[in-house]
C-alpha cells in the first residue's frame, strides 16, 4: 500500500506535535501560582486596580504545540483605575504584577508593546500577561488596546475559550489536532521555506471552525487537510467568514484582502493586517501543500508519498 492514511499522521502528531497532557498540566500549574497570588491581592486590596485573571491562548484552548514555551494570561483591569495615558498601561500592570509576588525580581516582569512578559527563571517558561480593560460587562467582555493603533477592541477571553470548547465537544478531538497539525505545517513553511511567512494561529483556528461547521469530516486527516488547503486555494480567501455563536449581525464584506470576523466581536476582522501580498503568500503555501497532498494520494510508491508528506510535516515524518 502506497497511500499515507490517517493512522501514521495521527501517530506523528501524538509523538512530535501535540503538547503532552502532563506538560500542559504543569504549565497551567505554574500560571495558576501567579493567578492565585493575584486573586489574593485583589481580595485583600480593593484599590489594587485588577479584577480577575483568566487563562488564554493556545494552551488554554488545547491547540498548543509540543514545543510551546510561553503561555497567555488575560488580566482584567478596572477601567476607571487604569492610567489615563494608554502608553502607561503596560508599565502600570508590570508594577501591579510585581506587587503581588514575593519571590520574583522586578526585572522578571518585562514590559512589551501590548503585554507584560513574566519570565520564570527555573522552568524557562514565559507568560504573556495581556491587560483587558473591564467596565463591568457580563461574560468577561472587556477591551484590549490594539497593538498598532491604540484603538479599543471589544473581546472576551471566556467566550473565545467557549467557542473552541463547544466545537471540540461537537466535532471531537480531531478538530483540535487538525489545528495543531496545520500550525505545525505553518512552522515548517517558516523554518524551511520562508522565514517571513505569516498565518496567524487564530485565523487557522477559525478556518477549521468554519469548515467543520460547513460539514467537512475531520476523522480522516489526509482528506481533511486536503480539503483545508483546497478551500483556501479555491476561495482565494476572498470569502467573508462569520460565526453566529454570539451574534447574528455582520458588516458587509469590506475591502480587506482577507476578512475573518471575530466570533466575539463581528466588527473585528482578525485578518485586517494582511495585505494582498500577505494573502498571496498564504495562497501560494496552501497551493504547494495541496499539490503535495494530491500527489501523495496518487503516488505509485510509498517513498514518493512520504516525500510529499514531508513537504507538509518536515523531514522527521517517516510514514
mmCIF file of C-alpha atoms in Angstrom:
data_model
loop_
_atom_site.group_PDB
_atom_site.id
_atom_site.type_symbol
_atom_site.label_atom_id
_atom_site.label_comp_id
_atom_site.label_asym_id
_atom_site.label_seq_id
_atom_site.Cartn_x
_atom_site.Cartn_y
_atom_site.Cartn_z
ATOM 1 C CA UNK A 1 0.000 0.000 0.000
ATOM 2 C CA UNK A 2 1.480 3.331 -1.050
ATOM 3 C CA UNK A 3 -1.093 5.816 0.282
ATOM 4 C CA UNK A 4 -0.425 7.585 3.586
ATOM 5 C CA UNK A 5 -3.517 7.013 5.720
ATOM 6 C CA UNK A 6 -4.922 8.627 8.837
ATOM 7 C CA UNK A 7 -3.063 6.385 11.292
ATOM 8 C CA UNK A 8 0.559 7.457 10.588
ATOM 9 C CA UNK A 9 -0.436 11.145 10.570
ATOM 10 C CA UNK A 10 -2.170 10.745 13.934
ATOM 11 C CA UNK A 11 0.838 8.816 15.294
ATOM 12 C CA UNK A 12 3.225 11.560 14.132
ATOM 13 C CA UNK A 13 1.043 14.206 15.741
ATOM 14 C CA UNK A 14 0.985 12.293 19.017
ATOM 15 C CA UNK A 15 4.766 11.882 19.019
ATOM 16 C CA UNK A 16 6.027 15.172 17.601
ATOM 17 C CA UNK A 17 3.278 17.803 17.501
ATOM 18 C CA UNK A 18 0.910 17.567 20.465
ATOM 19 C CA UNK A 19 1.691 19.071 23.853
ATOM 20 C CA UNK A 20 1.506 16.125 26.287
ATOM 21 C CA UNK A 21 -1.244 16.403 28.855
ATOM 22 C CA UNK A 22 1.221 16.184 31.735
ATOM 23 C CA UNK A 23 3.205 19.112 30.343
ATOM 24 C CA UNK A 24 0.036 21.143 29.824
ATOM 25 C CA UNK A 25 -0.969 20.490 33.441
ATOM 26 C CA UNK A 26 2.493 21.532 34.631
ATOM 27 C CA UNK A 27 2.415 24.731 32.573
ATOM 28 C CA UNK A 28 -1.060 25.619 33.788
ATOM 29 C CA UNK A 29 0.029 24.912 37.348
ATOM 30 C CA UNK A 30 2.825 27.464 37.119
ATOM 31 C CA UNK A 31 0.434 30.059 35.737
ATOM 32 C CA UNK A 32 -2.082 29.160 38.437
ATOM 33 C CA UNK A 33 0.508 30.119 41.020
ATOM 34 C CA UNK A 34 0.552 33.639 39.586
ATOM 35 C CA UNK A 35 -3.239 33.657 39.331
ATOM 36 C CA UNK A 36 -3.582 32.648 42.968
ATOM 37 C CA UNK A 37 -1.283 35.454 44.098
ATOM 38 C CA UNK A 38 -3.235 37.949 42.016
ATOM 39 C CA UNK A 39 -6.534 36.695 43.423
ATOM 40 C CA UNK A 40 -5.237 37.046 46.980
ATOM 41 C CA UNK A 41 -4.012 40.577 46.290
ATOM 42 C CA UNK A 42 -7.316 41.543 44.659
ATOM 43 C CA UNK A 43 -9.255 40.224 47.645
ATOM 44 C CA UNK A 44 -7.006 41.970 50.168
ATOM 45 C CA UNK A 45 -6.699 45.352 48.459
ATOM 46 C CA UNK A 46 -9.812 46.974 46.899
ATOM 47 C CA UNK A 47 -7.620 49.718 45.452
ATOM 48 C CA UNK A 48 -5.345 47.264 43.667
ATOM 49 C CA UNK A 49 -6.928 48.019 40.284
ATOM 50 C CA UNK A 50 -7.303 44.480 38.943
ATOM 51 C CA UNK A 51 -10.495 42.414 38.727
ATOM 52 C CA UNK A 52 -9.506 38.860 37.802
ATOM 53 C CA UNK A 53 -7.254 36.778 35.568
ATOM 54 C CA UNK A 54 -8.130 34.076 33.041
ATOM 55 C CA UNK A 55 -6.070 31.506 31.180
ATOM 56 C CA UNK A 56 -5.908 32.401 27.482
ATOM 57 C CA UNK A 57 -4.104 31.365 24.320
ATOM 58 C CA UNK A 58 -3.244 28.013 22.766
ATOM 59 C CA UNK A 59 -2.580 26.056 25.968
ATOM 60 C CA UNK A 60 -5.953 27.097 27.366
ATOM 61 C CA UNK A 61 -7.619 26.109 24.072
ATOM 62 C CA UNK A 62 -5.667 22.808 23.828
ATOM 63 C CA UNK A 63 -4.251 23.873 20.454
ATOM 64 C CA UNK A 64 -0.644 24.349 21.634
ATOM 65 C CA UNK A 65 2.282 22.578 20.013
ATOM 66 C CA UNK A 66 4.670 20.372 21.938
ATOM 67 C CA UNK A 67 7.420 22.978 21.703
ATOM 68 C CA UNK A 68 5.405 25.734 23.383
ATOM 69 C CA UNK A 69 7.382 27.661 25.978
ATOM 70 C CA UNK A 70 5.128 30.634 26.542
ATOM 71 C CA UNK A 71 1.592 30.934 27.836
ATOM 72 C CA UNK A 72 -1.034 33.650 27.817
ATOM 73 C CA UNK A 73 -2.903 35.160 30.717
ATOM 74 C CA UNK A 74 -5.633 37.800 30.402
ATOM 75 C CA UNK A 75 -5.748 40.171 33.356
ATOM 76 C CA UNK A 76 -8.889 42.272 33.684
ATOM 77 C CA UNK A 77 -8.151 45.842 34.772
ATOM 78 C CA UNK A 78 -10.697 48.206 36.316
ATOM 79 C CA UNK A 79 -11.072 50.688 33.500
ATOM 80 C CA UNK A 80 -11.731 53.539 35.916
ATOM 81 C CA UNK A 81 -8.460 52.909 37.729
ATOM 82 C CA UNK A 82 -6.213 52.323 34.725
ATOM 83 C CA UNK A 83 -3.789 55.081 33.710
ATOM 84 C CA UNK A 84 -5.389 57.753 31.543
ATOM 85 C CA UNK A 85 -2.486 57.558 29.105
ATOM 86 C CA UNK A 86 -2.645 54.196 27.323
ATOM 87 C CA UNK A 87 1.135 54.165 26.913
ATOM 88 C CA UNK A 88 1.419 53.857 30.691
ATOM 89 C CA UNK A 89 -0.876 50.823 30.997
ATOM 90 C CA UNK A 90 1.741 48.106 30.470
ATOM 91 C CA UNK A 91 4.305 49.590 32.926
ATOM 92 C CA UNK A 92 1.470 50.100 35.421
ATOM 93 C CA UNK A 93 0.422 46.457 35.019
ATOM 94 C CA UNK A 94 4.016 45.274 35.441
ATOM 95 C CA UNK A 95 4.158 47.086 38.777
ATOM 96 C CA UNK A 96 0.829 45.539 39.860
ATOM 97 C CA UNK A 97 2.068 42.038 38.989
ATOM 98 C CA UNK A 98 5.309 42.586 40.860
ATOM 99 C CA UNK A 99 3.411 43.808 43.915
ATOM 100 C CA UNK A 100 1.513 40.507 44.055
ATOM 101 C CA UNK A 101 4.652 38.328 44.134
ATOM 102 C CA UNK A 102 7.070 37.610 46.938
ATOM 103 C CA UNK A 103 9.809 35.588 45.255
ATOM 104 C CA UNK A 104 10.461 37.363 41.941
ATOM 105 C CA UNK A 105 12.557 40.346 40.917
ATOM 106 C CA UNK A 106 11.061 43.339 39.120
ATOM 107 C CA UNK A 107 13.171 42.671 36.025
ATOM 108 C CA UNK A 108 11.380 39.334 35.581
ATOM 109 C CA UNK A 109 8.353 41.399 34.519
ATOM 110 C CA UNK A 110 9.367 42.607 31.069
ATOM 111 C CA UNK A 111 7.279 45.365 29.512
ATOM 112 C CA UNK A 112 6.351 44.673 25.890
ATOM 113 C CA UNK A 113 4.339 46.778 23.466
ATOM 114 C CA UNK A 114 0.966 45.304 24.428
ATOM 115 C CA UNK A 115 1.647 42.940 27.335
ATOM 116 C CA UNK A 116 3.921 42.111 30.256
ATOM 117 C CA UNK A 117 6.072 39.016 29.814
ATOM 118 C CA UNK A 118 6.722 37.222 33.089
ATOM 119 C CA UNK A 119 9.954 35.216 32.976
ATOM 120 C CA UNK A 120 10.182 32.155 35.232
ATOM 121 C CA UNK A 121 13.882 31.544 35.692
ATOM 122 C CA UNK A 122 13.671 27.985 36.993
ATOM 123 C CA UNK A 123 11.471 26.461 34.288
ATOM 124 C CA UNK A 124 12.335 28.871 31.471
ATOM 125 C CA UNK A 125 8.626 29.388 30.926
ATOM 126 C CA UNK A 126 7.357 32.799 29.817
ATOM 127 C CA UNK A 127 3.841 34.062 30.466
ATOM 128 C CA UNK A 128 2.469 36.926 28.372
ATOM 129 C CA UNK A 129 0.058 38.868 30.576
ATOM 130 C CA UNK A 130 -2.332 40.931 28.464
ATOM 131 C CA UNK A 131 -4.357 43.752 30.086
ATOM 132 C CA UNK A 132 -8.079 43.811 29.329
ATOM 133 C CA UNK A 133 -9.966 46.941 30.350
ATOM 134 C CA UNK A 134 -13.092 45.890 32.235
ATOM 135 C CA UNK A 135 -16.187 48.063 32.533
ATOM 136 C CA UNK A 136 -18.442 45.565 34.302
ATOM 137 C CA UNK A 137 -19.952 43.843 31.248
ATOM 138 C CA UNK A 138 -21.146 40.240 31.511
ATOM 139 C CA UNK A 139 -19.368 37.165 30.087
ATOM 140 C CA UNK A 140 -15.967 38.692 30.841
ATOM 141 C CA UNK A 141 -16.339 41.143 27.979
ATOM 142 C CA UNK A 142 -13.634 43.784 28.047
ATOM 143 C CA UNK A 143 -11.461 45.908 25.801
ATOM 144 C CA UNK A 144 -7.951 45.401 24.512
ATOM 145 C CA UNK A 145 -5.805 48.291 23.396
ATOM 146 C CA UNK A 146 -4.800 47.385 19.862
ATOM 147 C CA UNK A 147 -1.090 46.875 19.438
ATOM 148 C CA UNK A 148 -0.511 49.189 16.492
ATOM 149 C CA UNK A 149 -3.337 51.734 16.568
ATOM 150 C CA UNK A 150 -4.210 52.223 20.238
ATOM 151 C CA UNK A 151 -7.897 51.687 19.442
ATOM 152 C CA UNK A 152 -10.195 49.882 21.882
ATOM 153 C CA UNK A 153 -11.044 46.340 20.770
ATOM 154 C CA UNK A 154 -14.007 44.527 22.314
ATOM 155 C CA UNK A 155 -13.185 40.960 23.328
ATOM 156 C CA UNK A 156 -13.978 38.181 25.785
ATOM 157 C CA UNK A 157 -11.403 35.607 26.803
ATOM 158 C CA UNK A 158 -14.103 33.360 28.232
ATOM 159 C CA UNK A 159 -16.252 33.405 25.098
ATOM 160 C CA UNK A 160 -13.245 32.676 22.892
ATOM 161 C CA UNK A 161 -12.426 29.634 25.015
ATOM 162 C CA UNK A 162 -16.073 28.544 24.909
ATOM 163 C CA UNK A 163 -16.113 28.929 21.118
ATOM 164 C CA UNK A 164 -13.290 26.387 20.709
ATOM 165 C CA UNK A 165 -14.519 24.130 23.529
ATOM 166 C CA UNK A 166 -18.016 23.890 22.020
ATOM 167 C CA UNK A 167 -16.605 22.729 18.705
ATOM 168 C CA UNK A 168 -14.332 20.255 20.407
ATOM 169 C CA UNK A 169 -17.487 18.792 22.018
ATOM 170 C CA UNK A 170 -19.325 18.751 18.677
ATOM 171 C CA UNK A 171 -16.562 17.589 16.333
ATOM 172 C CA UNK A 172 -14.258 15.665 18.644
ATOM 173 C CA UNK A 173 -10.581 15.823 19.480
ATOM 174 C CA UNK A 174 -9.765 15.668 15.766
ATOM 175 C CA UNK A 175 -10.843 19.304 15.495
ATOM 176 C CA UNK A 176 -8.102 20.363 17.910
ATOM 177 C CA UNK A 177 -5.489 18.050 16.438
ATOM 178 C CA UNK A 178 -6.040 19.271 12.892
ATOM 179 C CA UNK A 179 -5.476 22.811 14.135
ATOM 180 C CA UNK A 180 -2.201 21.695 15.718
ATOM 181 C CA UNK A 181 -1.105 19.831 12.567
ATOM 182 C CA UNK A 182 -1.810 22.932 10.478
ATOM 183 C CA UNK A 183 0.130 25.124 12.892
ATOM 184 C CA UNK A 184 2.989 22.625 12.609
ATOM 185 C CA UNK A 185 2.799 22.911 8.804
ATOM 186 C CA UNK A 186 2.969 26.704 9.122
ATOM 187 C CA UNK A 187 6.100 26.333 11.219
ATOM 188 C CA UNK A 188 7.666 24.132 8.521
ATOM 189 C CA UNK A 189 6.983 26.833 5.929
ATOM 190 C CA UNK A 190 8.650 29.439 8.154
ATOM 191 C CA UNK A 191 11.701 27.355 9.049
ATOM 192 C CA UNK A 192 12.290 25.624 5.710
ATOM 193 C CA UNK A 193 10.926 27.926 3.016
ATOM 194 C CA UNK A 194 10.016 31.477 4.002
ATOM 195 C CA UNK A 195 11.065 32.992 7.347
ATOM 196 C CA UNK A 196 8.724 35.930 6.702
ATOM 197 C CA UNK A 197 5.625 33.753 6.196
ATOM 198 C CA UNK A 198 2.654 34.859 8.320
ATOM 199 C CA UNK A 199 -0.512 32.881 9.036
ATOM 200 C CA UNK A 200 -1.978 33.817 12.393
ATOM 201 C CA UNK A 201 -2.917 30.869 14.601
ATOM 202 C CA UNK A 202 -6.309 32.400 15.370
ATOM 203 C CA UNK A 203 -7.035 32.518 11.637
ATOM 204 C CA UNK A 204 -6.150 28.841 11.312
ATOM 205 C CA UNK A 205 -8.478 28.012 14.202
ATOM 206 C CA UNK A 206 -11.343 29.976 12.685
ATOM 207 C CA UNK A 207 -10.934 28.485 9.205
ATOM 208 C CA UNK A 208 -11.079 24.988 10.697
ATOM 209 C CA UNK A 209 -14.135 26.002 12.721
ATOM 210 C CA UNK A 210 -15.798 27.308 9.558
ATOM 211 C CA UNK A 211 -15.046 24.133 7.606
ATOM 212 C CA UNK A 212 -16.259 21.920 10.448
ATOM 213 C CA UNK A 213 -19.466 23.962 10.687
ATOM 214 C CA UNK A 214 -19.885 23.516 6.929
ATOM 215 C CA UNK A 215 -19.806 19.735 7.349
ATOM 216 C CA UNK A 216 -16.236 18.819 6.457
ATOM 217 C CA UNK A 217 -15.439 15.440 8.029
ATOM 218 C CA UNK A 218 -12.433 15.551 10.343
ATOM 219 C CA UNK A 219 -11.869 11.880 11.172
ATOM 220 C CA UNK A 220 -9.637 11.216 8.145
ATOM 221 C CA UNK A 221 -6.656 13.560 8.459
ATOM 222 C CA UNK A 222 -5.308 13.291 4.889
ATOM 223 C CA UNK A 223 -8.735 14.040 3.405
ATOM 224 C CA UNK A 224 -9.464 16.812 5.909
ATOM 225 C CA UNK A 225 -6.108 18.516 5.339
ATOM 226 C CA UNK A 226 -6.517 18.271 1.586
ATOM 227 C CA UNK A 227 -9.936 19.907 1.942
ATOM 228 C CA UNK A 228 -8.461 22.681 4.115
ATOM 229 C CA UNK A 229 -5.800 23.647 1.579
ATOM 230 C CA UNK A 230 -8.146 23.170 -1.380
ATOM 231 C CA UNK A 231 -10.661 25.525 0.238
ATOM 232 C CA UNK A 232 -8.008 28.224 0.651
ATOM 233 C CA UNK A 233 -6.857 27.865 -2.955
ATOM 234 C CA UNK A 234 -10.337 27.750 -4.484
ATOM 235 C CA UNK A 235 -11.790 30.643 -2.473
ATOM 236 C CA UNK A 236 -8.626 32.732 -2.692
ATOM 237 C CA UNK A 237 -9.506 33.707 0.898
ATOM 238 C CA UNK A 238 -11.980 36.175 -0.594
ATOM 239 C CA UNK A 239 -14.981 34.714 1.245
ATOM 240 C CA UNK A 240 -16.064 36.526 4.409
ATOM 241 C CA UNK A 241 -16.082 34.070 7.325
ATOM 242 C CA UNK A 242 -18.621 34.676 10.080
ATOM 243 C CA UNK A 243 -19.985 32.792 13.086
ATOM 244 C CA UNK A 244 -23.385 33.048 14.757
ATOM 245 C CA UNK A 245 -22.393 31.805 18.222
ATOM 246 C CA UNK A 246 -22.787 35.225 19.841
ATOM 247 C CA UNK A 247 -24.318 37.468 17.184
ATOM 248 C CA UNK A 248 -26.407 37.368 14.023
ATOM 249 C CA UNK A 249 -25.432 40.812 12.748
ATOM 250 C CA UNK A 250 -22.433 41.267 10.483
ATOM 251 C CA UNK A 251 -20.996 44.120 8.439
ATOM 252 C CA UNK A 252 -20.956 43.832 4.673
ATOM 253 C CA UNK A 253 -17.772 42.486 3.080
ATOM 254 C CA UNK A 254 -15.155 45.225 3.249
ATOM 255 C CA UNK A 255 -12.044 45.943 1.218
ATOM 256 C CA UNK A 256 -9.527 43.954 3.293
ATOM 257 C CA UNK A 257 -7.944 41.161 1.207
ATOM 258 C CA UNK A 258 -8.935 38.629 3.905
ATOM 259 C CA UNK A 259 -11.965 39.002 6.143
ATOM 260 C CA UNK A 260 -12.395 36.549 9.015
ATOM 261 C CA UNK A 261 -14.646 38.063 11.665
ATOM 262 C CA UNK A 262 -14.011 37.504 15.356
ATOM 263 C CA UNK A 263 -16.833 35.320 16.763
ATOM 264 C CA UNK A 264 -16.966 37.532 19.864
ATOM 265 C CA UNK A 265 -16.857 40.859 18.028
ATOM 266 C CA UNK A 266 -18.090 40.901 14.434
ATOM 267 C CA UNK A 267 -16.630 44.388 13.975
ATOM 268 C CA UNK A 268 -13.151 42.919 14.376
ATOM 269 C CA UNK A 269 -11.579 41.391 11.282
ATOM 270 C CA UNK A 270 -8.830 39.213 12.743
ATOM 271 C CA UNK A 271 -7.029 39.297 9.371
ATOM 272 C CA UNK A 272 -7.124 43.078 8.959
ATOM 273 C CA UNK A 273 -3.345 43.440 8.941
ATOM 274 C CA UNK A 274 -2.871 41.146 5.928
ATOM 275 C CA UNK A 275 -2.383 42.961 2.656
ATOM 276 C CA UNK A 276 -2.675 41.362 -0.784
ATOM 277 C CA UNK A 277 0.961 40.309 -0.654
ATOM 278 C CA UNK A 278 0.434 38.525 2.658
ATOM 279 C CA UNK A 279 -2.710 36.842 1.342
ATOM 280 C CA UNK A 280 -0.897 35.672 -1.783
ATOM 281 C CA UNK A 281 1.833 34.142 0.356
ATOM 282 C CA UNK A 282 -0.774 32.078 2.167
ATOM 283 C CA UNK A 283 -2.363 31.073 -1.146
ATOM 284 C CA UNK A 284 0.999 30.010 -2.567
ATOM 285 C CA UNK A 285 1.919 27.967 0.512
ATOM 286 C CA UNK A 286 -1.530 26.364 0.616
ATOM 287 C CA UNK A 287 -1.294 25.607 -3.094
ATOM 288 C CA UNK A 288 2.033 23.852 -2.616
ATOM 289 C CA UNK A 289 0.590 21.842 0.288
ATOM 290 C CA UNK A 290 -2.486 20.894 -1.743
ATOM 291 C CA UNK A 291 -0.345 19.790 -4.675
ATOM 292 C CA UNK A 292 1.820 17.669 -2.376
ATOM 293 C CA UNK A 293 -1.227 16.001 -0.798
ATOM 294 C CA UNK A 294 -2.797 15.322 -4.176
ATOM 295 C CA UNK A 295 0.446 13.838 -5.461
ATOM 296 C CA UNK A 296 0.764 11.705 -2.320
ATOM 297 C CA UNK A 297 -2.741 10.311 -2.811
ATOM 298 C CA UNK A 298 -1.880 9.074 -6.300
ATOM 299 C CA UNK A 299 1.762 8.165 -5.630
ATOM 300 C CA UNK A 300 2.816 4.802 -7.077
ATOM 301 C CA UNK A 301 5.449 4.197 -4.382
ATOM 302 C CA UNK A 302 5.438 4.583 -0.615
ATOM 303 C CA UNK A 303 8.680 6.570 -0.816
ATOM 304 C CA UNK A 304 7.091 9.118 -3.147
ATOM 305 C CA UNK A 305 4.104 9.507 -0.823
ATOM 306 C CA UNK A 306 6.362 10.011 2.197
ATOM 307 C CA UNK A 307 8.373 12.626 0.296
ATOM 308 C CA UNK A 308 5.160 14.506 -0.444
ATOM 309 C CA UNK A 309 4.040 14.425 3.176
ATOM 310 C CA UNK A 310 7.443 15.645 4.264
ATOM 311 C CA UNK A 311 6.630 18.820 2.338
ATOM 312 C CA UNK A 312 3.959 19.423 4.989
ATOM 313 C CA UNK A 313 5.324 17.794 8.121
ATOM 314 C CA UNK A 314 9.088 18.055 7.683
ATOM 315 C CA UNK A 315 11.860 15.518 7.216
ATOM 316 C CA UNK A 316 11.218 13.729 10.525
ATOM 317 C CA UNK A 317 7.982 12.261 9.158
ATOM 318 C CA UNK A 318 8.704 8.688 8.007
ATOM 319 C CA UNK A 319 5.203 7.451 7.241
#
